[in-house]
Structure formats: C-alpha cells, structure tokens
Short mmCIF file of C-alpha atoms and ligand atoms in Angstrom, two decimals:
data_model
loop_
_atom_site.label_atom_id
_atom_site.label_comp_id
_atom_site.label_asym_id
_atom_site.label_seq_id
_atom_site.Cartn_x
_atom_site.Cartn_y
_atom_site.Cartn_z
CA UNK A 1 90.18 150.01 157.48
CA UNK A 2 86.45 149.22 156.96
CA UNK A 3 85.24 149.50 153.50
CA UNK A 4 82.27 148.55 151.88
CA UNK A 5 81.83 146.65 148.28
CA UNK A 6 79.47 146.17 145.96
CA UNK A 7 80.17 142.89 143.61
CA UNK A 8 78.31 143.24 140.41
CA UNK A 9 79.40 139.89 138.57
CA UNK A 10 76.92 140.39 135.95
CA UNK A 11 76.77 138.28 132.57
CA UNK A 12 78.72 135.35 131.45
CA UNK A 13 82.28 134.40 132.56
CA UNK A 14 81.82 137.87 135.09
CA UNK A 15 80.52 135.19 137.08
CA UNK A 16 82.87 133.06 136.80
CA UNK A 17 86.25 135.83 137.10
CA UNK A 18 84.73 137.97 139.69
CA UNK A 19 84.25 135.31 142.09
CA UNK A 20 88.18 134.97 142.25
CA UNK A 21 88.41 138.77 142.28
CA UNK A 22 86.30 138.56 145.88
CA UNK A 23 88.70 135.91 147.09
CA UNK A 24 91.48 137.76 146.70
CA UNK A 25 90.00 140.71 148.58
CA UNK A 26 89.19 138.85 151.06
CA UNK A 27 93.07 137.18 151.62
CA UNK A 28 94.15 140.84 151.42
CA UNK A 29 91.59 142.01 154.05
CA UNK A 30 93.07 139.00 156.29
CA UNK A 31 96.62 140.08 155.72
CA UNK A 32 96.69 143.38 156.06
CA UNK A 33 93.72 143.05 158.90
CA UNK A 34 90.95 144.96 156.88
CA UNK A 35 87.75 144.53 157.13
CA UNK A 36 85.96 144.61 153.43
CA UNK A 37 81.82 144.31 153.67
CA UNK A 38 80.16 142.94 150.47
CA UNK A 39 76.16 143.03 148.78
CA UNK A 40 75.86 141.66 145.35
CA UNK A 41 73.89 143.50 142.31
CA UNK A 42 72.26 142.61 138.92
CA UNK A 43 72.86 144.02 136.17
CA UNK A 44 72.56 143.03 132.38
CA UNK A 45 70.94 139.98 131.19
CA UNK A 46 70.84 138.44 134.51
CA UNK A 47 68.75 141.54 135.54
CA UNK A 48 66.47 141.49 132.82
CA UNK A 49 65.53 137.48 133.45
CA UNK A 50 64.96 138.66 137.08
CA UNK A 51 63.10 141.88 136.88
CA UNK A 52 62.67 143.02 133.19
CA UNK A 53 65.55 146.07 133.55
CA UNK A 54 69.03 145.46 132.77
CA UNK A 55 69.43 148.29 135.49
CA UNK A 56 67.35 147.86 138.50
CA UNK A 57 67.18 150.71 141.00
CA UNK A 58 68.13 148.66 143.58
CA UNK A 59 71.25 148.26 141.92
CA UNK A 60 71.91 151.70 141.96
CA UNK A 61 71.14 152.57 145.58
CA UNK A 62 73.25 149.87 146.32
CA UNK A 63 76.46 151.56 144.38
CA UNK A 64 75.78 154.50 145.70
CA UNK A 65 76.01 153.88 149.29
CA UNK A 66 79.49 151.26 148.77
CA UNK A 67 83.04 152.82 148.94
CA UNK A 68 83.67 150.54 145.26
CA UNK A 69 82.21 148.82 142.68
CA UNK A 70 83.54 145.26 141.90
CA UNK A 71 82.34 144.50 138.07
CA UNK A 72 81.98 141.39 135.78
CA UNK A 73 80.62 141.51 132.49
CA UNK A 74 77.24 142.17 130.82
CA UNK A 75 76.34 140.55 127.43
CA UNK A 76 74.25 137.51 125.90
CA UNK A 77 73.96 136.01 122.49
CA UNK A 78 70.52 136.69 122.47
CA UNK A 79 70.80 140.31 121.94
CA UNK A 80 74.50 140.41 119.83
CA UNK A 81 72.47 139.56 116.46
CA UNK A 82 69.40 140.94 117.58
CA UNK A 83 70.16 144.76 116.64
CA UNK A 84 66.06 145.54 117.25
CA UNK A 85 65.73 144.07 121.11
CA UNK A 86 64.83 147.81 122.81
CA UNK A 87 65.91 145.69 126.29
CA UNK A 88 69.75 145.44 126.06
CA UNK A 89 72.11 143.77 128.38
CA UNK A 90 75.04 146.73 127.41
CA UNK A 91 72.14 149.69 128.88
CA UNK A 92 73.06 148.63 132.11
CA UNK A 93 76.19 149.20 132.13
CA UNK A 94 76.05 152.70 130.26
CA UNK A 95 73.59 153.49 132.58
CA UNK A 96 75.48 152.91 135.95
CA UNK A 97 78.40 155.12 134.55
CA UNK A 98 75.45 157.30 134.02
CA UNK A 99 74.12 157.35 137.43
CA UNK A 100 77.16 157.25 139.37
CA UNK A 101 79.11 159.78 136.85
CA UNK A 102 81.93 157.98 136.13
CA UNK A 103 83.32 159.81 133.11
CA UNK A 104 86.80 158.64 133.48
CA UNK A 105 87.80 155.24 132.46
CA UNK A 106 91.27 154.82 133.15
CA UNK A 107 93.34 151.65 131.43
CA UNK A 108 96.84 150.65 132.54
CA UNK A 109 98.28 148.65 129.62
CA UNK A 110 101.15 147.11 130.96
CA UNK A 111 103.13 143.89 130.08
CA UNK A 112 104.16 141.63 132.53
CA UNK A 113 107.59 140.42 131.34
CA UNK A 114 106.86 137.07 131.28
CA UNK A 115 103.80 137.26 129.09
CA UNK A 116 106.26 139.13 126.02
CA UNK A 117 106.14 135.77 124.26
CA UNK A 118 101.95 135.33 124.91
CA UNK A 119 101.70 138.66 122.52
CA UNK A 120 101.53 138.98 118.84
CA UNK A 121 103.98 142.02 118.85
CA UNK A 122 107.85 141.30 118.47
CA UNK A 123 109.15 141.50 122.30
CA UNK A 124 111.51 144.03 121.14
CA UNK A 125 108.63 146.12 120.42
CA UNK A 126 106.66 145.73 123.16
CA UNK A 127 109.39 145.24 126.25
CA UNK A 128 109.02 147.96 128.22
CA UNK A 129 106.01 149.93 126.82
CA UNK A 130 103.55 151.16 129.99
CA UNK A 131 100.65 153.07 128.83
CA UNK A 132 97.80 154.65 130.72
CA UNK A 133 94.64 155.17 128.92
CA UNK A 134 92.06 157.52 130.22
CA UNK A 135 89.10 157.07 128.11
CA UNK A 136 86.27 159.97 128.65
CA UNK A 137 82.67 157.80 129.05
CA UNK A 138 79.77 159.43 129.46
CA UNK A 139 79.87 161.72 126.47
CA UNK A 140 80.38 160.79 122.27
CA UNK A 141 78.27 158.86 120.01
CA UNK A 142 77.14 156.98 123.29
CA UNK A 143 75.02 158.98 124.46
CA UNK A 144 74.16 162.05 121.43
CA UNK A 145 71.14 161.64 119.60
CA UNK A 146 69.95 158.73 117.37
CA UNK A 147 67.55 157.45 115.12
CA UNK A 148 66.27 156.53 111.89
CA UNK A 149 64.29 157.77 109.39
CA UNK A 150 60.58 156.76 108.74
CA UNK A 151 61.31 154.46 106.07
CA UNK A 152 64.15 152.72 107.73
CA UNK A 153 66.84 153.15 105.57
CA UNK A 154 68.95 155.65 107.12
CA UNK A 155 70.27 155.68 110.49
CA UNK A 156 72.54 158.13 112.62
CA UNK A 157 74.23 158.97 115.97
CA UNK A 158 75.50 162.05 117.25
CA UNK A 159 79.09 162.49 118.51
CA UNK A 160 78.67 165.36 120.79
CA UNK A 161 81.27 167.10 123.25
CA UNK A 162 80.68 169.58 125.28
CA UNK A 163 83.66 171.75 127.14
CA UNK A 164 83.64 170.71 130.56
CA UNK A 165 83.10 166.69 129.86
CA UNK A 166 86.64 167.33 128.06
CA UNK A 167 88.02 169.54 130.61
CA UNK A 168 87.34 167.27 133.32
CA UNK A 169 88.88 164.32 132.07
CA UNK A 170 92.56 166.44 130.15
CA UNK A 171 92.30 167.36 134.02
CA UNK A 172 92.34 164.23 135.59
CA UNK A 173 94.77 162.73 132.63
CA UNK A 174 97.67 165.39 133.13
CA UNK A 175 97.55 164.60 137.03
CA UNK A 176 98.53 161.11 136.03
CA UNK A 177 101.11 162.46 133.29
CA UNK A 178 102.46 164.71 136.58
CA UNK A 179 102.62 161.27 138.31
CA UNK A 180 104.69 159.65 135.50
CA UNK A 181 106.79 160.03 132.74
CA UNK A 182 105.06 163.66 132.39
CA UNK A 183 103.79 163.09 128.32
CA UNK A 184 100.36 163.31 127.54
CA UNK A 185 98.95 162.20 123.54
CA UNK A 186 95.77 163.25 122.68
CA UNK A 187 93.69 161.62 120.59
CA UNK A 188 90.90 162.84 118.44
CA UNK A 189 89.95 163.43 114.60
CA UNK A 190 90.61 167.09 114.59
CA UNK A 191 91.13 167.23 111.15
CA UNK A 192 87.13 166.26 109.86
CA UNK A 193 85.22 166.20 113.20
CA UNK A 194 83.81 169.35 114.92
CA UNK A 195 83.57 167.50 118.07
CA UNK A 196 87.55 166.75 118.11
CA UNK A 197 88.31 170.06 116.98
CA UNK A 198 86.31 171.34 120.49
CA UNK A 199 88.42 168.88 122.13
CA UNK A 200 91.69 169.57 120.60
CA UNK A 201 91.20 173.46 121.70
CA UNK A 202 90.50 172.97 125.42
CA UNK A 203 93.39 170.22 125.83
CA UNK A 204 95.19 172.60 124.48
CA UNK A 205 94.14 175.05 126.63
CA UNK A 206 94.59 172.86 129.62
CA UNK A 207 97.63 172.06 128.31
CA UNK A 208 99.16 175.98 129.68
CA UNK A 209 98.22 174.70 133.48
CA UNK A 210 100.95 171.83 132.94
CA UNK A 211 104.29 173.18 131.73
CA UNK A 212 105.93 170.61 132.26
CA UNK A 213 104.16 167.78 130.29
CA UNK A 214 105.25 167.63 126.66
CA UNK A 215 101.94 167.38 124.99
CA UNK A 216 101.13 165.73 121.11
CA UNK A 217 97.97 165.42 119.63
CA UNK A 218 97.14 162.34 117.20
CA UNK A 219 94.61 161.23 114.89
CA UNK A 220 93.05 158.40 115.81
CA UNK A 221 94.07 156.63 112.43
CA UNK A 222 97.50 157.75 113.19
CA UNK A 223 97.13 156.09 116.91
CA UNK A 224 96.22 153.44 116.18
CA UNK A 225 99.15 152.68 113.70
CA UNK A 226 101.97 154.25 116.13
CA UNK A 227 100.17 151.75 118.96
CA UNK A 228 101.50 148.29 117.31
CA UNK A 229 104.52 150.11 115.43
CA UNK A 230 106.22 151.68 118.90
CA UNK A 231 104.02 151.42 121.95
CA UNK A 232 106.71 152.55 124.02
CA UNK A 233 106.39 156.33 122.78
CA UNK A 234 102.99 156.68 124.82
CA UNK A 235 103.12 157.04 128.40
CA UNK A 236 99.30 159.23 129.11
CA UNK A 237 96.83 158.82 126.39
CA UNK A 238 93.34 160.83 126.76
CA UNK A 239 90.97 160.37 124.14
CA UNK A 240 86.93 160.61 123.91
CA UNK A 241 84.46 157.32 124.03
CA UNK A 242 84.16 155.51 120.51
CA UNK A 243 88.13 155.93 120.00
CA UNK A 244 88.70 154.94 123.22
CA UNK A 245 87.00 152.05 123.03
CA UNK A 246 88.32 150.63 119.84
CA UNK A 247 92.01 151.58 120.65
CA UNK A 248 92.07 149.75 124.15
CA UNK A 249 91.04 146.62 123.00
CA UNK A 250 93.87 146.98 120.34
CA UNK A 251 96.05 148.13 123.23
CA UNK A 252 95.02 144.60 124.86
CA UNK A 253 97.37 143.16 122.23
CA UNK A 254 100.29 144.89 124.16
CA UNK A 255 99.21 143.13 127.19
CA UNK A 256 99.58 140.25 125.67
CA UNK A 257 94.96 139.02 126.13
CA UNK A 258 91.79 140.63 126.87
CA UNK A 259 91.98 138.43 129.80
CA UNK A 260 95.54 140.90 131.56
CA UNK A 261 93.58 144.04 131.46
CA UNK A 262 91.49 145.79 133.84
CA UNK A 263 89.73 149.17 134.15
CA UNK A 264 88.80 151.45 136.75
CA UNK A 265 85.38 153.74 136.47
CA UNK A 266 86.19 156.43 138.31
CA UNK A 267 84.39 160.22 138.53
CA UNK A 268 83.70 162.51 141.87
CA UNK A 269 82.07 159.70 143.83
CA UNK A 270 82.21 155.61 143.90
CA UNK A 271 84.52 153.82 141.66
CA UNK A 272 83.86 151.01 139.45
CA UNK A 273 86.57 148.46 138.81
CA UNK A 274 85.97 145.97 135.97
CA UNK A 275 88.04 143.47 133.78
CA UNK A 276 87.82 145.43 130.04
CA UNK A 277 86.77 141.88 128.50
CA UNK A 278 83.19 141.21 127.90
CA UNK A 279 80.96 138.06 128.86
CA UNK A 280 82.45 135.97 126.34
CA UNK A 281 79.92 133.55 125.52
CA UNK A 282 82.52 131.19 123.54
CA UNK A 283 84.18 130.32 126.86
CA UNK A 284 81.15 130.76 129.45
CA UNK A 285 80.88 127.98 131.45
CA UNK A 286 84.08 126.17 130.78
CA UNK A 287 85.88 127.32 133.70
CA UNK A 288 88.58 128.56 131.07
CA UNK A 289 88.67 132.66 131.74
CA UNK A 290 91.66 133.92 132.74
CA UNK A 291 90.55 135.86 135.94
CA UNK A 292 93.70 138.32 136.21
CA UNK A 293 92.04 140.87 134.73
CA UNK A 294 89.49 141.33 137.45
CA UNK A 295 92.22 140.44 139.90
CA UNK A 296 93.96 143.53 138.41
CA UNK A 297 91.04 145.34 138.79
CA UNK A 298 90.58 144.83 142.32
CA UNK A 299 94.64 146.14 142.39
CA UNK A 300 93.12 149.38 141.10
CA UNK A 301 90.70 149.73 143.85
CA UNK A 302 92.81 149.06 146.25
CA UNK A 303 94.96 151.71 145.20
CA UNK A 304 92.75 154.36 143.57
CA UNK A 305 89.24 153.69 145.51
CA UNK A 306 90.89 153.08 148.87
CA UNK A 307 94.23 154.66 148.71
CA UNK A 308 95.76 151.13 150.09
CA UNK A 309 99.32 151.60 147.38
CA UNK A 310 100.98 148.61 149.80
CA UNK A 311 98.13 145.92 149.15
CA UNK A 312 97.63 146.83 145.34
CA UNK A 313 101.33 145.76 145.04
CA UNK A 314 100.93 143.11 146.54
CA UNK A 315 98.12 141.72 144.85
CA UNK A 316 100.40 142.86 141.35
CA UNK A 317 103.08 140.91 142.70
CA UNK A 318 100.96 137.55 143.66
CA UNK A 319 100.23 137.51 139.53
CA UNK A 320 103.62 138.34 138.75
CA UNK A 321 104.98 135.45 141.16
CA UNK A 322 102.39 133.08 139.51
CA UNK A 323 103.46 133.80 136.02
CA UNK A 324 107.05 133.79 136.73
CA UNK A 325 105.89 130.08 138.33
CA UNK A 326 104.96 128.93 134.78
CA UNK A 327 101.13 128.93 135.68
CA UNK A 328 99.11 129.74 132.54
CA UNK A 329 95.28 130.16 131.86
CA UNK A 330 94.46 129.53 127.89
CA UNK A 331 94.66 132.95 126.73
CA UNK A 332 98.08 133.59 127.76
CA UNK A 333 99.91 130.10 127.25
CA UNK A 334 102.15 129.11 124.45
CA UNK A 335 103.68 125.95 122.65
CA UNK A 336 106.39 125.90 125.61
CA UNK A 337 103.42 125.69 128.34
CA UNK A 338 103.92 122.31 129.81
CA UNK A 339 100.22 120.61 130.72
CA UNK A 340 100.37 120.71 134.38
CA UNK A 341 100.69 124.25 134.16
CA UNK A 342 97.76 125.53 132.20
CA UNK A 343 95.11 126.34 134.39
CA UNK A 344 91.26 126.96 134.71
CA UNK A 345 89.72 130.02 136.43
CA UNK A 346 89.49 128.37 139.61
CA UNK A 347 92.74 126.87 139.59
CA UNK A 348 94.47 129.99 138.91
CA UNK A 349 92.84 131.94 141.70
CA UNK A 350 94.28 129.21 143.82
CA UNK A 351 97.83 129.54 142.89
CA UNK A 352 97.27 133.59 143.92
CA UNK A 353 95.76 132.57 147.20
CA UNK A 354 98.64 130.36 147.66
CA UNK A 355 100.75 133.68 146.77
CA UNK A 356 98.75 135.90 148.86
CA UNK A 357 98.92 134.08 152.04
CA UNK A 358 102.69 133.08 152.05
P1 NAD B 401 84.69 139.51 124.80
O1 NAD B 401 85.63 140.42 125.47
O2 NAD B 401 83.63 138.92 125.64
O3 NAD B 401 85.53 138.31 124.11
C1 NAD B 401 86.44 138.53 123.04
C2 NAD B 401 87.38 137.31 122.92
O4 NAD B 401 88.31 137.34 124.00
C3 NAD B 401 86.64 135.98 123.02
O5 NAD B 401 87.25 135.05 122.15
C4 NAD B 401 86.82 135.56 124.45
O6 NAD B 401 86.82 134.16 124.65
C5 NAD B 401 88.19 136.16 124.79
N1 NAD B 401 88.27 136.55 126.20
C6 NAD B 401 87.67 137.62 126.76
N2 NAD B 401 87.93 137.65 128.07
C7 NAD B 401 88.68 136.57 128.34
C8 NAD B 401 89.25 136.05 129.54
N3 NAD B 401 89.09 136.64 130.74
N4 NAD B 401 89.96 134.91 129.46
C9 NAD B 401 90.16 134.30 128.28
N5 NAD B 401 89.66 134.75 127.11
C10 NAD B 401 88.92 135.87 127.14
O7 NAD B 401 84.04 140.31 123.58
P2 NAD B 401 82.92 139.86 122.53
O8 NAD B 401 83.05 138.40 122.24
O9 NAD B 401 83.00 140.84 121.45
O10 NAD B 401 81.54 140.11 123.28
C11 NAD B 401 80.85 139.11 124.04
C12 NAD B 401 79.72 139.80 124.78
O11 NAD B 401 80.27 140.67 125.77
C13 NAD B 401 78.82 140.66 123.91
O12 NAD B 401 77.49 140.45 124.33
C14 NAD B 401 79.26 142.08 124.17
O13 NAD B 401 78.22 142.99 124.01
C15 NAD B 401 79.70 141.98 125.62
N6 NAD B 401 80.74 142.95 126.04
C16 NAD B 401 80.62 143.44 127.29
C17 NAD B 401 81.62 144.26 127.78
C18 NAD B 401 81.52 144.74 129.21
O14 NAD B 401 80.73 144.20 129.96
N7 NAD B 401 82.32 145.70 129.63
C19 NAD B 401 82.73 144.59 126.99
C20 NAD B 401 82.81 144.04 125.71
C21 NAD B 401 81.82 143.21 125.24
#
C-alpha cells in the first residue's frame, strides 16, 4: 500500500521522539512491503523563528494533501510565563485541528503489564483497567469568546457547545463502545453548566440509537475521583475539551508516564497522530524522552488512518517485547532497573528496530 505522511516534529523533545516514530514506519513499510512517502512541516515555535506564524499555510496544504499526520510537540519557555506574547507556539496546534477538523481526539489509556510497578496507583488497582478517551476538540472554552475588560482586571472565556459538535463526537464514541466492552461514561458538569446540560441531553438522546451500551453520566469532579479510585469501571469515556484535557493527563498516571500515551486527531478527513506529552523543556536536548508514546501513535495510524490492524500489532508488540526485555527510558524505570538497561531516546528506538526486524 502507498501512503503518504506528513511528519510535523515541531517543538522540543518532538524532535527528538518523532524521529524514532519515522524509523519505525519505515521498518514496518519494509516488512510488510509498504511503501510510506514523507514531507516535513513547521509548526509552533520552530515556525515562528522561521516565518513569524506558528501555523504557516504551507503547513496546512501540506496536511491536507497526506493520508496522516505524524506529530511532535509545540511549546517554548519563552512563551509559558509570558501570558501577553499575542504569537503563541500552542495556536498552531489549535489551529491545524481547526483547519483539518479534527474534533475527535481519541486516547487509549492502557497499561502494559510490565509497567504496573512504574505507576503511582496500587497494581491491584490499576491491572487490567483499558480506557478509551474520546475528547471533543474544536469546541469549549478553546475556542468561545474571550477578553478582558478595559481596565484589565477582569478576564473571561466562553465554554460554548453547540448540538452537532456533541452529536458528532457521542457518535463516533458509541461506535467504539459497540467495538468493546459496550459502556459509555459521559462526562460533563451538568449540574452548574448550561453547556453540559446541552451535552448531557443529546448523549442522551444518542444514547436511544445504541441499546445495547449501558450508558452513565459523571461529573467531572466525580471522574476524576472514580479515575485513581477504580479505573477499571471505565471502558468509553466522551467528554468535551477543558475536561478532557485535564482528565487525560491524570489518566496518564494509569499508564504508568506521559511518555506511554499517544493520541490520534481524527475528524472526516486526515488524521493526526501525536504523543499527548508536550515539548518538555526540562528534558529537551538530553536525549532522555521516552519515545513510545509517538511510537504508539504511529500504532494508531496504522490502524485507524490506514486500516493496517496486522502492523499496528505489531508495532504494540515490538514495545511490549522491549519492556518485557527489561529496557527502560527514565520515566518508566524503577529502583529494580539495572544500569545497562535504562535507555536514551535513541537507544530505545534501537531495541524496537531490533524487535521489528526479527
Ligand atoms: P510536558 O508534557 O511537556 O511535560 C510534563 C512532564 O512530563 C515533564 O517533567 C517532562 O519531562 C515529562 N515528560 C513529558 N513527556 C515525556 C517523555 N516523552 N519522556 C519522559 N518524560 C516526559 O508538559 P509541560 O511541562 O506542562 O509543558 C511543556 C511545554 O509543552 C509547554 O510549552 C506547553 O505549552 C507545551 N505542551 C504542548 C503540548 C502539545 O504539543 N500537545 C501538550 C502539553 C504541553
């Protein structure tokens, strides 16, 4: 099969991650006798240095005509304490999910088994808990209205819904409930916010189109607790942008880092396949990052962007071969990791490789 790809490494250790993402589509292209095309993109800071927008319109003709996104990172110090800078790194990225209307962000929080000791959960607690988020993202505080008042002192974003952003993405969440353990949790704040309470209704009412999928709806207070106390009761979780957000980087707990999750972008045209860390400017640079999360990504597009279920498993068995083999990076290694098997970036894509070609 002949597919097209667009790498987008952007920002900080995206550079450094998504360059062991691309080698491991490549050793899948040569196994499975695919050929895989590439062009590279800016985006984010490394797009402002170069031509002033953190979203150049190259960039998005580019996505546009490739069959899937491959994505780093965006993000610099510079702008983190800089709250007034009108030229952000992060616009980029809300603005490609923009252009390419990707509304769905979907999450697979999943523990390999030999990562239970990396979390901070008990293992009893966490063995066995599989979760897929979908997180709606081109809607919420986002993207409503914003500003300040004259003299400053106020300030205030919108958290706006409308019907078919929700509808579209309770649609696309209880196909994947269908596809699995058929339960669905909803999450919203139904019980102050006008905005969940338009959401609660029409999940509900898409809710009568799936019989069979036992349906609960939680506040997002209430989520969040139930997420560390028994992960295992979720199997579908679809919940709007902000709470989204904040509960899948406490979901990255269950995973046992930041650096074990990836995400997948996806809406009616190209997807976009990213790690869910950001450019992590602590570790930039050190050759440190634990690059399975884009590795996982590229799993997703393998299966979701290009419908190719045999090579995604086989990329999610290389990592699960590689842990079982000891190999560590940082983020995921404990006081039983011997030396020799803690690994940099680099040095962990090459113990995949070594996976992927045997
Ligand atoms: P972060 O995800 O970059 O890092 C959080 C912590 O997790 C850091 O201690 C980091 O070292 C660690 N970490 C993250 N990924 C790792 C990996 N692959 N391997 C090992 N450790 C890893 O979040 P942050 O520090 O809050 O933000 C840093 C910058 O990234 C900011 O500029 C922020 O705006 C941006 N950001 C971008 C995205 C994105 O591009 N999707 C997401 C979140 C944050």
């Amino acid at each position: 099969m002949k597919k097209h790809i667009v790498v987008i490494a952007g920002d900080g250790i995206g550079q450094e991650v998504t360059a062991v993402g691309k080698q491991v589509l490549d050793a899948i292209a040569k196994k499975y006798n695919h050929e895989f095309t590439y062009d590279t993109a800016l985006i984010g800071h490394a797009a402002i240095e170069a031509t002033g927008s953190p979203l150049p319109d190259e960039t998005i003709t580019k996505s546009k005509a490739s069959d899937a996104i491959l994505f780093g990172a965006v993000g610099h110090p510079k702008y983190d304490n800089d709250p007034s800078a009108k030229v952000r790194p992060e616009q980029g990225l809300l603005g490609i999910r923009k252009a390419l209307g990707l509304y769905a962000n979907l999450r697979p929080i999943k523990l390999f088994d030999e990562l239970l000791s990396a979390s901070s959960i008990k293992p009893e607690i966490l063995k066995g808990a599989d979760i897929l988020f979908f997180r709606e993202l081109t809607g919420d505080v986002y993207f409503g209205e914003r500003g300040r008042t004259d003299d400053g002192n106020t300030a205030y974003d919108t958290m706006i819904y409308s019907r078919y952003e929700v509808e579209r993405i309770a649609i696309k969440a209880f196909d994947a409930a269908m596809t699995r353990r058929k339960k669905l949790c909803s999450v919203d704040k139904a019980n102050v916010l006008e905005s969940s309470r338009l959401w609660r209704g029409v999940v509900q009412e898409i809710a009568t189109r799936y019989p069979e999928v036992e349906v609960e709806h939680q506040f997002v207070d209430a989520a969040a607790m139930l997420l560390i106390k028994d992960p295992k009761r979720f199997d579908v979780v679809v919940t709007g942008n902000l709470f989204g957000d904040i509960l899948t980087d406490e979901a990255s707990q269950i995973a046992g880092s930041m650096g074990m999750l990836a995400s997948a972008s996806i809406g009616d045209t190209t997807g976009l396949y990213e790690p869910i860390h950001g450019s992590a400017h602590d570790i930039t640079g050190k050759g440190v990052a634990n690059p399975l999360a884009s590795v996982l990504s590229v799993a997703l597009m393998l299966d979701i962007s290009f419908g190719m279920k045999a090579e995604a498993d086989t990329v999610v068995n290389a990592i699960d071969a590689v842990l079982k083999a000891g190999f560590r990076t940082r983020d995921i290694a404990d006081v039983n990791t011997p030396a020799d098997k803690l690994l940099g970036t680099e040095q962990m894509g090459y113990q995949l490789l070594q996976q992927l070609i045997a």
